[in-house]
Tab-separated table of C-alpha atoms in Angstrom:
chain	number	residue	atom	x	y	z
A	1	UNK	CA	156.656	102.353	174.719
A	2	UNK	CA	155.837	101.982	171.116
A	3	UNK	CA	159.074	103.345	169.477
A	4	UNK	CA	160.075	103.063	165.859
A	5	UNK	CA	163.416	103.202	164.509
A	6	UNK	CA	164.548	103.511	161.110
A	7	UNK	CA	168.081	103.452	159.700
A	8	UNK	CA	169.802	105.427	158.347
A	9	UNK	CA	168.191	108.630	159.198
A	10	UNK	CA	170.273	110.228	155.939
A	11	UNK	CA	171.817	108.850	152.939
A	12	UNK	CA	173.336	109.785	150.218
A	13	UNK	CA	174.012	107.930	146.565
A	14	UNK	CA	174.927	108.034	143.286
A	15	UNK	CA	172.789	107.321	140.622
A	16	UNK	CA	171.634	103.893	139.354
A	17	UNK	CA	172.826	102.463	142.817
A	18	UNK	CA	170.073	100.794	145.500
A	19	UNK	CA	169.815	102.117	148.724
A	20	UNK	CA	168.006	100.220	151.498
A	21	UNK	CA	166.237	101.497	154.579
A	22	UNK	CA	165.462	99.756	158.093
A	23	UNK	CA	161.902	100.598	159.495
A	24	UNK	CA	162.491	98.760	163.333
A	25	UNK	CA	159.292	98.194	166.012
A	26	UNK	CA	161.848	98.526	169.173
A	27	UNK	CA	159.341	97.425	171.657
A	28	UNK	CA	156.093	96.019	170.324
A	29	UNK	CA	155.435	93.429	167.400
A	30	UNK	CA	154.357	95.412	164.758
A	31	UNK	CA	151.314	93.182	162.649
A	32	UNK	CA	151.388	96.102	159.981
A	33	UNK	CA	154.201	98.692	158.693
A	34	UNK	CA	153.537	101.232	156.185
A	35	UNK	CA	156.229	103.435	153.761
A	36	UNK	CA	155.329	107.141	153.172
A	37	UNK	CA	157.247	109.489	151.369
A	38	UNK	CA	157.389	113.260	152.165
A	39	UNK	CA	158.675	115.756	149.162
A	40	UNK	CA	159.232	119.007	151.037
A	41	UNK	CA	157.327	121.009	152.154
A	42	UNK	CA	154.228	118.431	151.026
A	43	UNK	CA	152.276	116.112	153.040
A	44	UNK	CA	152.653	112.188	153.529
A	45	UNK	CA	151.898	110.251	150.474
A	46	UNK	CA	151.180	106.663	151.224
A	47	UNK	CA	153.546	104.360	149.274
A	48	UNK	CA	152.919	100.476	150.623
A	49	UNK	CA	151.454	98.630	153.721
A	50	UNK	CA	152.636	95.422	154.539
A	51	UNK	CA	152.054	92.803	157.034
A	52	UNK	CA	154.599	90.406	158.284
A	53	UNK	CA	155.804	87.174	155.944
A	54	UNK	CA	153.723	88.456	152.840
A	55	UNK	CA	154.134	90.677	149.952
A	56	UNK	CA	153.369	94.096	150.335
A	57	UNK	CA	150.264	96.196	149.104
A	58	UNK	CA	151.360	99.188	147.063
A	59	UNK	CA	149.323	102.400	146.397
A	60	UNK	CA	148.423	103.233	143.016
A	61	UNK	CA	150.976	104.829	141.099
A	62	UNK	CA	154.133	103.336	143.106
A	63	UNK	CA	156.347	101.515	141.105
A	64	UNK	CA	156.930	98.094	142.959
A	65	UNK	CA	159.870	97.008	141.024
A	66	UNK	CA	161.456	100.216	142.204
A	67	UNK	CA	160.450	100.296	146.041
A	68	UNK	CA	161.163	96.793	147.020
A	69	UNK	CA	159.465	96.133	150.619
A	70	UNK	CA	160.065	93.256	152.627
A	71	UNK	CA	158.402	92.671	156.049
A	72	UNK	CA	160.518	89.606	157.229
A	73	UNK	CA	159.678	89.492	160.767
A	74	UNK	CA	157.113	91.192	163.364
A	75	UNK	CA	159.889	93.640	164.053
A	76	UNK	CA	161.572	94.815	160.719
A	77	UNK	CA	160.773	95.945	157.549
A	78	UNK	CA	162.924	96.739	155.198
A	79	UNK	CA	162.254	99.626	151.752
A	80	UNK	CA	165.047	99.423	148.992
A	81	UNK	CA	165.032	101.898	146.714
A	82	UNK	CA	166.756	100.361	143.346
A	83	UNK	CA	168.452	101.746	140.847
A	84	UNK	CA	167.918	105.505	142.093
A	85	UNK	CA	167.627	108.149	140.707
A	86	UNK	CA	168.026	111.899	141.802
A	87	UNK	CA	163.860	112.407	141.497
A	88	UNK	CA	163.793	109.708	144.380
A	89	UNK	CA	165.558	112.122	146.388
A	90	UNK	CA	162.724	112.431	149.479
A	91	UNK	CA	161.829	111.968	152.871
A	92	UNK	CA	161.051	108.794	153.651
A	93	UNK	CA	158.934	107.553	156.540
A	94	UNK	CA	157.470	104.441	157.806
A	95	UNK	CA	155.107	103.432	160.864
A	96	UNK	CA	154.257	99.943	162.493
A	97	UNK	CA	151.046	99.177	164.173
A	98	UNK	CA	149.519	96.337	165.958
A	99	UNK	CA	146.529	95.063	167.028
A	100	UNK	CA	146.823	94.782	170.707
A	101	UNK	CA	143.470	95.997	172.905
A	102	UNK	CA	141.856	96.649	169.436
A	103	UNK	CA	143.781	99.640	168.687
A	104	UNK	CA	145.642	99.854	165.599
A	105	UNK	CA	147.286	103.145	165.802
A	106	UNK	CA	150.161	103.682	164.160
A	107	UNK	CA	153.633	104.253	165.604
A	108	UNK	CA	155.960	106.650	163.072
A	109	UNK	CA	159.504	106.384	162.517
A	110	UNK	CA	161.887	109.015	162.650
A	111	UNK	CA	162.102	109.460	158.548
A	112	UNK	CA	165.250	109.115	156.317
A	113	UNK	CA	166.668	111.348	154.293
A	114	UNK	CA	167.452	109.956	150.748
A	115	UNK	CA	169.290	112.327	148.375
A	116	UNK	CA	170.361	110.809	145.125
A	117	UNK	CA	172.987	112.774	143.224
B	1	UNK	CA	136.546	107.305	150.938
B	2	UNK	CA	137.559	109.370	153.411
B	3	UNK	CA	139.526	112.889	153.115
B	4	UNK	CA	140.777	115.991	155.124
B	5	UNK	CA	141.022	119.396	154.460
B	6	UNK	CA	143.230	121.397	156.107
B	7	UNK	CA	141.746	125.433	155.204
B	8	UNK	CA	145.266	126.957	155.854
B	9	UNK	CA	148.713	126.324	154.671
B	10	UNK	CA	150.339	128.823	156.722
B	11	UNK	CA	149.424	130.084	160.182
B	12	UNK	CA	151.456	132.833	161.977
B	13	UNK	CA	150.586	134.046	165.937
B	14	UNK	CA	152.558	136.013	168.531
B	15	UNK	CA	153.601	133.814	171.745
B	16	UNK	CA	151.212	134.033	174.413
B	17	UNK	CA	148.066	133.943	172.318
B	18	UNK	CA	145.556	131.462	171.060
B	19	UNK	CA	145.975	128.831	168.525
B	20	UNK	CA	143.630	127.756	166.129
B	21	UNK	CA	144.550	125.248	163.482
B	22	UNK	CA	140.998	124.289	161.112
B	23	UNK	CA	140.436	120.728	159.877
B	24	UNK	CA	137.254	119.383	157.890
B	25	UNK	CA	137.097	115.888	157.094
B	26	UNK	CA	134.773	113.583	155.183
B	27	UNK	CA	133.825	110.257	155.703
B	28	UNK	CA	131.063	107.697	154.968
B	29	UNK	CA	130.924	106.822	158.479
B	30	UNK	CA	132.224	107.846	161.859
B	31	UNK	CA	135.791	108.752	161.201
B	32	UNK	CA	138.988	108.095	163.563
B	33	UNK	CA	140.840	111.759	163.556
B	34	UNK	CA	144.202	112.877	164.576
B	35	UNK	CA	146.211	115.483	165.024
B	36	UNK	CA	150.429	115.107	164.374
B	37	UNK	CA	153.003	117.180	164.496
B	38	UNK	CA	156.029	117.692	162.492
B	39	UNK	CA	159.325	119.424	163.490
B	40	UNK	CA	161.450	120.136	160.674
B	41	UNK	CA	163.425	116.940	159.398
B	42	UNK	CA	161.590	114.986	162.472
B	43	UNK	CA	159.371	112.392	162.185
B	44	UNK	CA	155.811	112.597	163.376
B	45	UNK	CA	154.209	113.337	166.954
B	46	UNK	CA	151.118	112.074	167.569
B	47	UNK	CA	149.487	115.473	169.397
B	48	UNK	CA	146.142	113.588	170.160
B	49	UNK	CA	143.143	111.468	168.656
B	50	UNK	CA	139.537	111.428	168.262
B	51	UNK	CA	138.363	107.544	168.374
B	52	UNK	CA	134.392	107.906	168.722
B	53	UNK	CA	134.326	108.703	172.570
B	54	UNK	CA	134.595	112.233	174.055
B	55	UNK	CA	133.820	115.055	171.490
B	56	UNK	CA	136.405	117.429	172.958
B	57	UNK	CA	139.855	115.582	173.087
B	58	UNK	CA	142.581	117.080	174.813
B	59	UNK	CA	146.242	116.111	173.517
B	60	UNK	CA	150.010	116.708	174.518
B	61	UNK	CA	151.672	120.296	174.934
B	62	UNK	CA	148.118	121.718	175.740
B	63	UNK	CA	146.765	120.920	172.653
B	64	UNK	CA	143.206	120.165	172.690
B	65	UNK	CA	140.688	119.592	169.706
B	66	UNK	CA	136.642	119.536	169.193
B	67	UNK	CA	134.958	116.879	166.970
B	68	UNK	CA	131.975	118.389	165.428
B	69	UNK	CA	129.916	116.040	163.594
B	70	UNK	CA	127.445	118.453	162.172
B	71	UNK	CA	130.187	120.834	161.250
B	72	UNK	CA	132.621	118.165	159.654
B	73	UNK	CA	134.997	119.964	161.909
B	74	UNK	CA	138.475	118.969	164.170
B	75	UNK	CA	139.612	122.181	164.509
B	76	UNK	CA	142.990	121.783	166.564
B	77	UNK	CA	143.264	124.792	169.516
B	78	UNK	CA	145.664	126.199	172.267
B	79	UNK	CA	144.893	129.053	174.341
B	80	UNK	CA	148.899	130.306	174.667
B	81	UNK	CA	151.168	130.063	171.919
B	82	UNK	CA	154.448	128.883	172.716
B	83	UNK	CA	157.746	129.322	170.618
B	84	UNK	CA	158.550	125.696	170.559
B	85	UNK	CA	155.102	124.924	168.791
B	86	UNK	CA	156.523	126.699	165.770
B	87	UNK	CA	155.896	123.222	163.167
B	88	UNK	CA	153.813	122.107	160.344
B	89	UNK	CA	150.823	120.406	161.847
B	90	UNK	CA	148.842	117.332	159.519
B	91	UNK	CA	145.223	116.232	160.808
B	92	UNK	CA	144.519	112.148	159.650
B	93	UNK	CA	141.692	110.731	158.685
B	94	UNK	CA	141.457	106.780	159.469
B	95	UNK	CA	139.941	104.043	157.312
B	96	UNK	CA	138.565	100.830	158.740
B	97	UNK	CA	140.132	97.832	159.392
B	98	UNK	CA	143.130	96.113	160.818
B	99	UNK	CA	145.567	97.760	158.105
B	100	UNK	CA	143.554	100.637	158.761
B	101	UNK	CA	145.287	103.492	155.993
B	102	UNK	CA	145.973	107.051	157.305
B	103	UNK	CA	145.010	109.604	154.645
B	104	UNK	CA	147.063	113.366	155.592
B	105	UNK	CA	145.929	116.533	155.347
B	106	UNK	CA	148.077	118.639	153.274
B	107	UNK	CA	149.448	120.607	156.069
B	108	UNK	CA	149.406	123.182	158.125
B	109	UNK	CA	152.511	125.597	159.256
B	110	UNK	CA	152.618	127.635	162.195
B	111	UNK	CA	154.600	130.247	163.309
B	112	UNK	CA	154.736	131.720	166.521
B	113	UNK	CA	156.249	135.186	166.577
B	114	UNK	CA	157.974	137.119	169.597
């Protein structure tokens, strides 16, 4: 139990286009996702949490014009990148949690692979 | 504010011997701790958690870790080294709360040598 999916798992764009990713609780309602981002060989940097039906919290320093995050349902959230650009080029990650038996650990996706050319 | 700190970037052993992967944290009050790993490109693995109960927590893959308050320690430990634990390994500090943030270590890598 307690899988997250994200899609794609790589990408690859051009310049000045938008590129969204799927962050998917398969088999739990997720109350909470969060975005990281991973440059390599760093750790995870936290970019947003969000909790289902309202606008996201982003850390300090994240642009939120850029990273647009919607959390439509207990199931999906969605991270569009727009109007990339090759130093957006990262790893990607996201992880869902909910609050069932008072444990809110969190669940991580696979990651995506975003390279921007 | 809570933080970890992960004393090496880089660990290498021979298969067959012991493990030891060093974590101090700080915290304001009695922390949530965890241990992931990362295979390269792969997403994260939980390997095993400290949540205020036992001290010594034992995890997946034989992985087992020691929470030691007066120390500030979760050192992360396995008595045989196996070739397939060659990763980069991140101990996580919790905050409080419902939308309770994970804050990473910076990282450790191991490698495990013939």
């Amino acid at each position: 139990g307690a899988v997250v999916s994200q899609h794609p798992s790589r990408v690859i764009c051009k310049s000045g286009t938008s590129v969204k990713i799927e962050c998917r609780s398969l088999d739990f309602q997720a109350t909470t996702m969060f975005w990281y981002r991973q440059f390599p060989k760093q750790s995870l940097m936290l970019m947003a949490t969000s909790n289902e039906g309202s606008k996201a919290t982003y850390e300090q320093g994240v642009e939120k014009d850029k990273f647009l995050i919607n959390h439509a349902s207990l199931t999906l959230s969605t991270l569009t990148v727009t109007s990339a650009h090759p130093e957006d080029s990262s790893f990607y990650i996201c992880s869902a949690s909910f609050t069932g038996g008072g444990s809110y650990e969190q669940y991580f996706g696979p990651g995506t692979r975003l390279t921007v050319t | 504010a809570q933080s970890v700190t992960q004393l090496d970037s880089h660990v290498s052993v021979s298969e067959g011997t012991p493990v030891l992967l060093r974590c101090n944290y700080s915290s304001s009050y009695s922390p949530s701790l965890f241990w992931y790993v990362q295979h390269p490109n792969k997403g994260l693995q939980l390997l095993l958690k400290y949540t205020s109960a036992a001290t010594l927590v034992k995890g997946i893959n034989g992985f087992e870790a020691e929470f030691k308050k007066s120390e500030t320690s979760f050192h992360l430990t396995k008595p045989s080294a196996h070739m397939s634990d060659a990763a980069e390994y991140f101990c996580v500090v919790r905050g409080r709360g419902t939308a309770s943030k994970l804050t990473f270590g910076t990282g450790t890598r191991l490698q495990v040598t013939l």
